[in-house]
Amino acid sequence: MKKATMKTGLLAMALMFSGSIAQAQQATLAETVVVDGWGREEQDLSKLPKMEKDIVILQNVLGDLFGNGDSYFSSSRSAKGMYIPGGGVIFSMSSRSSYGALLVEYVDVARVSSGQSGDAEEEVDVEEFNKKTEDAIREKSKEFLTNYGSLLSELKSGEKLMLNVDYSVRQDRDGQRSSGNRITFVSRSNQKRMQSSISYKTLNDFSTGKINLQQAMSAVETSIIEDAEKDMTDAKILAGILDDLMQSSMDGKFRRRSKTNWTYFDGFGLMLNIQMSTSMRGTDVLVYSQGSRVISRVDESDKEKERADLAKELEEAYPEFENMLKENIIQYGRTLRSLGAGESVIVNVDFGSIIRDSKMPRSIRMIIPKSSIDAYAKGQKSLEQVKKEIDIKKLQGSVGSSSTFIYNGSSNFFPAVYETVPEPPAAPVIKGTSRSRSRSNR
């Protein structure tokens, strides 16, 4: 066990951080968007369904709870929630990179030797630091689930409330003398996820006074997932397949702009997140010189025309893209052997700001029951039949946006689903990123 007197200044060298079913229904796109003074989209909570309004409120509660005096977590924008009827509500919270994947700390030997370090230094022990971090996350998770979970008044019998917190722990550091009297310590961090859940019955018993707060907290189930990427090889393979398939589609109108990442939620299914852009040429900028200055100029009329033409082409290509994505998930989703009964494949596609004037959705979310995919693989259902069973929601805002956005039924990272799904079984939570051989276009 190593101890060293460290200056409190931390330098993060690499950021760590960065996400059913009945007949298909299609949400209507919001016709108007309200923006704040920073150009971010705002939402009118009074227009949301009760469950969605409660989720938005609890997202803010979760962010405030973890952000209160805690440097490990960012603002409430990192807290995301999703409701799946029959399963329950999932909240996810990601730590910000307070020290990142690579941490550099230093100590001034001269100041320590002369006793001038003062309050700017502290004893740092890796194991003790990690234990305090996990204990704090565990206690705050229990507080959130028990004290605030009862606000989800529309949670039903058999459902549960789950909180997933992604964080990182520090590994042992090595010290070496650098320039002057300074010793530099370098260590890396390892990503983990703490999963906590509480049943509807426990929440109801606590709300009605049948059990006290301590009993409710004791009923919270907590587990820690380590080395997640070593598991669920089939999920990584499917993400890699989608990377290849989505590299370029519709004659380059849609192109993948980053690797497909995935997250497994126990009892709910596998969530895949795909980021798309376009390789189509935009408006040219005319550049000319005037004396010693270089001036850029764009003809506004030409700019507007090209923007309108691009928007039209993307809108015309979108239906074919959507159909292609459905078929790929059905045909290649059969390789997922690790999903349990009643679970689904959840696909989020974020088009970002491909073009703001386009009427196509900014993002979409598809939910395909694994049972439907299996039925197709066994020849019990045709491809067209399964496509009709896919639930799809279209959003006017970006799925991966850090700011809030108008939802045609939802306002967070996980768009809401109002169809019925079977009661899910228990399973571990796993998260990872695909390792495709293809290179992403950024």
Coordinates of C-alpha atoms in Angstrom, one line a residue:
M1 CA 0.0 0.0 0.0
K2 CA 1.5 3.3 -1.1
K3 CA 1.1 6.7 0.6
A4 CA 2.4 10.1 -0.5
T5 CA 1.8 13.7 0.3
M6 CA 0.1 15.2 -2.7
K7 CA -0.8 18.7 -3.8
T8 CA -4.5 18.9 -4.3
G9 CA -4.2 20.1 -7.9
L10 CA -5.2 17.2 -10.3
L11 CA -4.5 17.2 -14.0
A12 CA -6.7 14.9 -16.2
M13 CA -4.8 13.9 -19.3
A14 CA -7.5 11.8 -20.9
L15 CA -11.2 12.2 -20.4
M16 CA -13.1 9.1 -19.3
F17 CA -16.6 10.1 -20.0
S18 CA -18.5 10.6 -22.0
G19 CA -27.2 5.6 -22.4
S20 CA -41.5 -3.7 -24.7
I21 CA -43.6 -4.0 -27.1
A22 CA -46.9 -4.0 -29.1
Q23 CA -47.8 -2.7 -32.5
A24 CA -45.6 -0.1 -34.1
Q25 CA -46.6 3.5 -33.5
Q26 CA -45.0 6.7 -34.8
A27 CA -44.8 9.8 -32.7
T28 CA -45.5 13.2 -34.3
L29 CA -42.7 15.6 -34.4
A30 CA -43.0 18.7 -32.4
E31 CA -43.8 21.7 -34.6
T32 CA -42.4 24.3 -32.3
V33 CA -39.3 24.4 -30.1
V34 CA -38.7 26.8 -27.3
V35 CA -35.1 27.9 -26.7
D36 CA -33.4 29.7 -23.8
G37 CA -31.0 32.6 -24.0
W38 CA -28.2 30.1 -24.9
G39 CA -30.0 28.6 -27.8
R40 CA -30.8 25.4 -25.9
E41 CA -34.2 23.8 -26.2
E42 CA -36.4 24.0 -23.2
Q43 CA -39.4 21.9 -22.2
D44 CA -42.8 22.5 -20.8
L45 CA -43.2 19.9 -18.1
S46 CA -46.9 20.6 -17.9
K47 CA -47.4 19.0 -21.3
L48 CA -45.6 15.8 -20.4
P49 CA -47.4 12.6 -19.1
K50 CA -47.3 12.2 -15.3
M51 CA -44.6 9.4 -15.4
E52 CA -42.4 11.4 -17.8
K53 CA -42.8 14.6 -15.7
D54 CA -41.8 12.6 -12.6
I55 CA -38.7 11.2 -14.3
V56 CA -37.6 14.7 -15.4
I57 CA -38.0 16.0 -11.8
L58 CA -36.0 13.0 -10.4
Q59 CA -33.3 13.5 -13.0
N60 CA -32.7 16.9 -11.4
V61 CA -33.0 15.5 -7.9
L62 CA -30.4 12.9 -8.8
G63 CA -28.0 15.4 -10.3
D64 CA -28.3 17.7 -7.2
L65 CA -27.9 14.8 -4.8
F66 CA -24.7 13.6 -6.4
G67 CA -23.4 17.0 -7.3
N68 CA -23.8 18.5 -3.8
G69 CA -20.2 18.8 -2.6
D70 CA -19.1 15.9 -4.7
S71 CA -16.4 16.5 -7.3
Y72 CA -16.9 13.1 -9.0
F73 CA -20.1 14.0 -10.7
S74 CA -21.2 16.7 -13.1
S75 CA -24.5 18.6 -13.2
S76 CA -28.0 17.1 -13.4
R77 CA -27.6 16.9 -17.2
S78 CA -25.6 13.7 -16.7
A79 CA -28.6 12.0 -15.0
K80 CA -30.9 10.2 -17.5
G81 CA -34.1 8.3 -17.0
M82 CA -36.3 5.8 -18.9
Y83 CA -39.6 4.1 -18.2
I84 CA -40.5 0.7 -19.6
P85 CA -43.9 -0.5 -18.5
G86 CA -43.8 -3.9 -17.0
G87 CA -40.1 -3.5 -16.1
G88 CA -39.9 -0.2 -14.3
V89 CA -37.8 2.9 -14.3
I90 CA -34.0 3.0 -15.0
F91 CA -31.9 6.0 -14.0
S92 CA -28.3 6.3 -15.1
M93 CA -25.6 8.6 -13.7
S94 CA -22.2 9.1 -15.2
S95 CA -19.2 10.5 -13.4
R96 CA -17.4 13.4 -15.0
S97 CA -13.7 13.1 -15.6
S98 CA -12.5 14.6 -12.4
Y99 CA -9.2 12.7 -12.9
G100 CA -9.8 10.8 -16.1
A101 CA -8.1 7.7 -17.5
L102 CA -4.7 9.1 -16.8
L103 CA -4.0 11.0 -13.6
V104 CA -0.8 13.1 -13.0
E105 CA -0.1 14.4 -9.5
Y106 CA 3.0 16.0 -8.1
V107 CA 4.6 16.9 -4.9
D108 CA 7.2 19.6 -4.2
V109 CA 9.9 17.9 -2.2
A110 CA 11.4 21.2 -1.0
R111 CA 8.1 22.5 0.4
V112 CA 7.4 19.2 2.1
S113 CA 10.9 19.0 3.7
S114 CA 10.6 22.5 5.0
G115 CA 7.1 22.0 6.4
Q116 CA 5.6 24.7 4.1
S117 CA 3.0 22.5 2.5
G118 CA 0.2 23.7 4.7
D119 CA -3.5 22.9 3.9
A120 CA -2.8 22.5 0.2
E121 CA -1.6 19.0 0.7
E122 CA -3.3 15.8 2.0
E123 CA -2.4 12.2 2.6
V124 CA -3.7 10.1 -0.3
D125 CA -4.1 6.3 0.0
V126 CA -5.4 4.5 -3.1
E127 CA -7.5 1.8 -1.4
E128 CA -8.9 4.2 1.1
F129 CA -9.7 6.7 -1.6
N130 CA -11.6 4.1 -3.7
K131 CA -13.4 2.8 -0.7
K132 CA -14.7 6.2 0.3
T133 CA -15.8 6.8 -3.3
E134 CA -17.8 3.6 -3.5
D135 CA -19.3 4.0 0.0
A136 CA -20.4 7.5 -0.9
I137 CA -22.0 6.3 -4.1
R138 CA -23.7 3.4 -2.3
E139 CA -25.2 5.7 0.4
K140 CA -26.4 8.3 -2.1
S141 CA -27.9 5.6 -4.3
K142 CA -29.9 4.2 -1.4
E143 CA -31.0 7.7 -0.3
F144 CA -32.2 8.5 -3.8
L145 CA -34.1 5.2 -4.2
T146 CA -35.8 5.3 -0.8
N147 CA -36.5 9.0 -0.2
Y148 CA -37.4 10.0 -3.7
G149 CA -38.4 6.8 -5.5
S150 CA -41.9 7.1 -4.0
L151 CA -42.4 10.2 -6.2
L152 CA -42.9 7.8 -9.1
S153 CA -46.6 7.5 -8.3
E154 CA -47.4 5.6 -11.5
L155 CA -44.9 2.8 -10.8
K156 CA -46.9 -0.5 -10.8
S157 CA -46.8 -3.7 -8.9
G158 CA -44.1 -6.0 -10.2
E159 CA -42.0 -3.1 -11.5
K160 CA -38.8 -1.8 -9.9
L161 CA -36.7 1.3 -9.7
M162 CA -33.1 0.9 -10.8
L163 CA -30.1 3.3 -10.5
N164 CA -26.9 2.7 -12.4
V165 CA -23.9 4.9 -11.5
D166 CA -20.8 4.8 -13.7
Y167 CA -17.7 5.9 -11.9
S168 CA -13.9 5.2 -11.9
V169 CA -11.5 4.0 -9.2
R170 CA -7.8 4.8 -9.0
Q171 CA -5.1 2.2 -9.4
D172 CA -1.7 2.2 -7.6
R173 CA 0.6 5.0 -8.7
D174 CA 4.3 5.1 -9.4
G175 CA 6.5 8.1 -8.5
Q176 CA 9.6 9.3 -10.2
R177 CA 11.7 12.4 -9.8
S178 CA 11.2 15.0 -12.5
S179 CA 12.7 18.4 -13.0
G180 CA 14.0 20.2 -9.9
N181 CA 12.6 19.1 -6.5
R182 CA 9.3 17.8 -7.9
I183 CA 8.2 14.2 -7.8
T184 CA 5.6 13.2 -10.4
F185 CA 3.1 10.4 -9.6
V186 CA 1.2 8.8 -12.5
S187 CA -1.7 6.4 -12.1
R188 CA -4.6 5.2 -14.2
S189 CA -8.3 4.8 -13.4
N190 CA -10.5 1.8 -14.0
Q191 CA -14.2 2.2 -14.9
K192 CA -16.9 0.5 -12.8
R193 CA -20.7 0.5 -12.5
M194 CA -22.7 0.3 -9.3
Q195 CA -26.2 -1.0 -9.8
S196 CA -28.8 -0.4 -7.1
S197 CA -32.5 -1.3 -7.3
I198 CA -35.6 -1.3 -5.1
S199 CA -38.9 -3.0 -5.7
Y200 CA -42.3 -1.4 -6.0
K201 CA -43.4 -3.4 -3.0
T202 CA -40.7 -2.0 -0.8
L203 CA -41.4 1.6 -2.0
N204 CA -45.1 1.1 -1.4
D205 CA -44.5 -0.4 2.1
F206 CA -42.3 2.5 3.0
S207 CA -44.7 5.1 1.7
T208 CA -47.6 3.6 3.6
G209 CA -45.6 3.3 6.9
K210 CA -45.4 -0.5 7.0
I211 CA -41.6 -0.3 7.2
N212 CA -39.2 2.5 8.3
L213 CA -36.4 4.2 6.3
Q214 CA -33.7 1.9 7.6
Q215 CA -35.7 -1.2 6.6
A216 CA -36.3 0.3 3.2
M217 CA -32.6 1.1 2.7
S218 CA -31.7 -2.4 3.8
A219 CA -34.0 -3.8 1.1
V220 CA -32.0 -2.0 -1.7
E221 CA -30.1 -4.5 -3.7
T222 CA -26.6 -3.3 -4.8
S223 CA -24.0 -4.9 -7.0
I224 CA -20.7 -3.6 -8.6
I225 CA -19.8 -4.6 -12.1
E226 CA -16.1 -4.8 -12.9
D227 CA -14.3 -5.5 -16.2
A228 CA -17.5 -5.4 -18.1
E229 CA -16.0 -5.5 -21.6
K230 CA -14.8 -9.0 -20.9
D231 CA -18.4 -10.2 -21.0
M232 CA -21.1 -10.3 -23.6
T233 CA -19.0 -11.0 -26.6
D234 CA -22.1 -11.2 -28.8
A235 CA -23.1 -7.6 -27.9
K236 CA -19.6 -6.4 -29.0
I237 CA -19.8 -8.4 -32.2
L238 CA -23.3 -7.0 -33.1
A239 CA -22.0 -3.5 -32.4
G240 CA -19.1 -4.2 -34.8
I241 CA -21.4 -5.5 -37.4
L242 CA -23.5 -2.3 -37.2
D243 CA -20.4 -0.3 -37.5
D244 CA -19.6 -1.9 -40.8
L245 CA -23.2 -1.7 -42.1
M246 CA -23.7 1.9 -41.0
Q247 CA -20.3 3.1 -42.3
S248 CA -22.0 4.7 -45.3
S249 CA -25.6 4.2 -46.5
M250 CA -28.0 5.8 -49.0
D251 CA -25.2 6.8 -51.3
G252 CA -23.3 8.5 -48.6
K253 CA -26.2 10.6 -47.4
F254 CA -25.9 9.0 -44.0
R255 CA -22.5 8.0 -42.5
R256 CA -21.5 6.7 -39.1
R257 CA -19.5 9.3 -37.2
S258 CA -18.3 7.3 -34.3
K259 CA -18.2 3.7 -33.1
T260 CA -21.4 2.0 -31.9
N261 CA -21.5 1.8 -28.1
W262 CA -23.8 -0.5 -26.1
T263 CA -25.1 -0.9 -22.6
Y264 CA -26.9 -3.9 -21.2
F265 CA -29.7 -3.3 -18.6
D266 CA -30.8 -6.3 -16.7
G267 CA -34.3 -7.4 -17.4
F268 CA -34.7 -4.7 -20.1
G269 CA -32.3 -5.6 -22.8
L270 CA -29.4 -4.4 -24.9
M271 CA -29.2 -0.7 -25.8
L272 CA -27.2 0.3 -28.9
N273 CA -26.3 3.9 -29.6
I274 CA -25.4 5.0 -33.1
Q275 CA -24.1 8.4 -34.1
M276 CA -24.7 9.5 -37.7
S277 CA -23.7 12.4 -40.0
T278 CA -23.8 13.1 -43.7
S279 CA -20.9 13.2 -46.2
M280 CA -22.9 15.3 -48.7
R281 CA -21.3 18.5 -49.7
G282 CA -22.6 21.7 -48.2
T283 CA -22.3 25.3 -49.3
D284 CA -19.0 26.5 -50.6
V285 CA -17.3 29.4 -49.0
L286 CA -15.7 31.9 -51.3
V287 CA -12.3 33.1 -50.1
Y288 CA -10.5 36.2 -51.6
S289 CA -7.7 38.5 -50.5
Q290 CA -8.0 42.3 -49.9
G291 CA -4.6 43.8 -49.3
S292 CA -3.1 41.8 -46.4
R293 CA -6.4 40.4 -45.3
V294 CA -8.1 37.2 -46.3
I295 CA -11.9 37.5 -46.4
S296 CA -14.5 34.7 -46.5
R297 CA -17.8 35.4 -48.2
V298 CA -20.9 33.4 -48.7
D299 CA -23.8 34.3 -51.0
E300 CA -26.8 34.0 -48.7
S301 CA -29.2 33.1 -51.5
D302 CA -27.0 30.3 -52.7
K303 CA -26.5 29.1 -49.1
E304 CA -30.2 28.9 -48.5
K305 CA -30.9 27.1 -51.7
E306 CA -28.2 24.5 -51.1
R307 CA -29.4 24.0 -47.6
A308 CA -33.0 23.5 -48.8
D309 CA -31.8 21.0 -51.5
L310 CA -29.8 19.1 -48.9
A311 CA -32.7 19.0 -46.5
K312 CA -35.0 17.6 -49.3
E313 CA -32.5 14.9 -50.2
L314 CA -32.1 13.8 -46.6
E315 CA -35.9 13.8 -46.1
E316 CA -36.4 11.6 -49.2
A317 CA -33.6 9.2 -48.2
Y318 CA -34.7 8.8 -44.5
P319 CA -37.6 6.3 -45.0
E320 CA -35.2 3.9 -46.9
F321 CA -32.6 4.4 -44.1
E322 CA -35.2 3.6 -41.4
N323 CA -36.3 0.4 -43.3
M324 CA -32.7 -0.7 -43.8
L325 CA -31.9 -0.3 -40.1
K326 CA -34.9 -2.3 -39.1
E327 CA -33.9 -5.2 -41.4
N328 CA -30.3 -5.2 -40.2
I329 CA -31.3 -5.4 -36.6
I330 CA -33.7 -8.3 -37.3
Q331 CA -31.3 -10.2 -39.5
Y332 CA -28.2 -9.8 -37.4
G333 CA -29.8 -9.5 -34.0
R334 CA -30.3 -13.3 -34.1
T335 CA -26.6 -13.5 -33.0
L336 CA -27.5 -12.2 -29.5
R337 CA -27.6 -15.3 -27.4
S338 CA -27.1 -13.7 -24.0
L339 CA -30.4 -11.8 -23.9
G340 CA -33.0 -13.2 -21.5
A341 CA -36.7 -13.9 -22.0
G342 CA -38.8 -10.8 -22.4
E343 CA -35.8 -8.6 -23.2
S344 CA -35.4 -6.4 -26.2
V345 CA -32.9 -4.8 -28.5
I346 CA -33.1 -1.0 -28.1
V347 CA -31.5 1.1 -30.8
N348 CA -30.9 4.8 -30.5
V349 CA -29.8 6.7 -33.6
D350 CA -28.7 10.3 -33.3
F351 CA -28.5 12.3 -36.5
G352 CA -27.2 15.3 -34.6
S353 CA -27.3 18.6 -36.5
I354 CA -27.0 17.1 -40.0
I355 CA -29.2 20.0 -41.1
R356 CA -31.4 22.1 -38.9
D357 CA -34.0 22.9 -41.6
S358 CA -34.8 19.3 -42.4
K359 CA -38.1 17.9 -41.3
M360 CA -36.5 14.5 -40.6
P361 CA -36.2 13.6 -36.9
R362 CA -33.0 14.6 -35.0
S363 CA -33.0 11.1 -33.5
I364 CA -35.0 7.9 -33.4
R365 CA -35.4 5.0 -31.0
M366 CA -36.4 1.5 -32.0
I367 CA -37.3 -1.3 -29.7
I368 CA -37.3 -4.8 -31.1
P369 CA -38.4 -7.7 -28.9
K370 CA -35.8 -10.5 -28.9
S371 CA -38.7 -12.9 -29.1
S372 CA -39.7 -11.4 -32.4
I373 CA -36.1 -11.7 -33.7
D374 CA -36.0 -15.3 -32.6
A375 CA -39.3 -16.0 -34.3
Y376 CA -37.9 -14.7 -37.6
A377 CA -34.8 -16.8 -37.2
K378 CA -36.9 -19.9 -36.7
G379 CA -39.0 -19.2 -39.7
Q380 CA -42.1 -18.6 -37.6
K381 CA -42.5 -15.0 -38.7
S382 CA -41.6 -13.2 -41.9
L383 CA -39.3 -10.2 -42.1
E384 CA -42.2 -7.9 -42.9
Q385 CA -44.2 -9.2 -39.9
V386 CA -41.4 -8.5 -37.5
K387 CA -40.8 -5.0 -38.9
K388 CA -44.4 -4.2 -38.1
E389 CA -43.9 -5.2 -34.5
I390 CA -41.0 -2.8 -34.0
D391 CA -41.8 0.2 -31.8
I392 CA -40.2 3.4 -33.1
K393 CA -40.2 6.8 -31.6
K394 CA -39.0 9.9 -33.4
L395 CA -37.5 12.8 -31.5
Q396 CA -37.0 16.5 -32.4
G397 CA -34.0 16.7 -30.2
S398 CA -30.7 14.9 -30.1
V399 CA -30.6 11.6 -28.1
G400 CA -27.0 12.3 -27.0
S401 CA -27.3 16.0 -26.4
S402 CA -26.1 17.3 -23.1
S403 CA -28.9 19.9 -23.0
T404 CA -32.6 19.2 -22.6
F405 CA -34.8 19.0 -25.6
I406 CA -38.4 18.9 -26.6
Y407 CA -39.7 15.3 -26.6
N408 CA -42.8 14.2 -28.4
G409 CA -43.6 12.1 -25.3
S410 CA -40.2 12.1 -23.6
S411 CA -37.5 14.5 -22.6
N412 CA -34.5 12.5 -21.7
F413 CA -31.8 10.2 -23.1
F414 CA -34.1 7.2 -22.9
P415 CA -37.4 8.1 -24.8
A416 CA -40.4 6.7 -23.1
V417 CA -42.3 3.5 -24.2
Y418 CA -46.0 3.1 -23.4
E419 CA -46.5 -0.4 -24.6
T420 CA -46.6 -3.4 -22.3
V421 CA -43.5 -5.7 -21.9
P422 CA -43.2 -8.9 -19.9
E423 CA -41.9 -8.9 -16.3
P424 CA -38.1 -9.0 -16.8
P425 CA -35.7 -11.5 -15.1
A426 CA -32.6 -10.5 -13.1
A427 CA -29.3 -10.3 -14.9
P428 CA -26.0 -8.3 -14.6
V429 CA -25.5 -4.9 -16.1
I430 CA -22.7 -4.6 -18.6
K431 CA -21.4 -1.7 -20.7
G432 CA -18.9 -1.6 -23.5
T433 CA -17.8 -0.2 -26.8
S434 CA -17.5 -2.1 -30.1
R435 CA -14.1 -2.8 -31.6
S436 CA -14.8 -2.8 -35.3
R437 CA -12.1 -3.1 -37.9
S438 CA -13.6 -0.2 -39.9
R439 CA -12.5 3.3 -39.2
S440 CA -15.2 5.8 -38.2
N441 CA -15.6 9.1 -40.0
R442 CA -15.4 12.0 -37.7

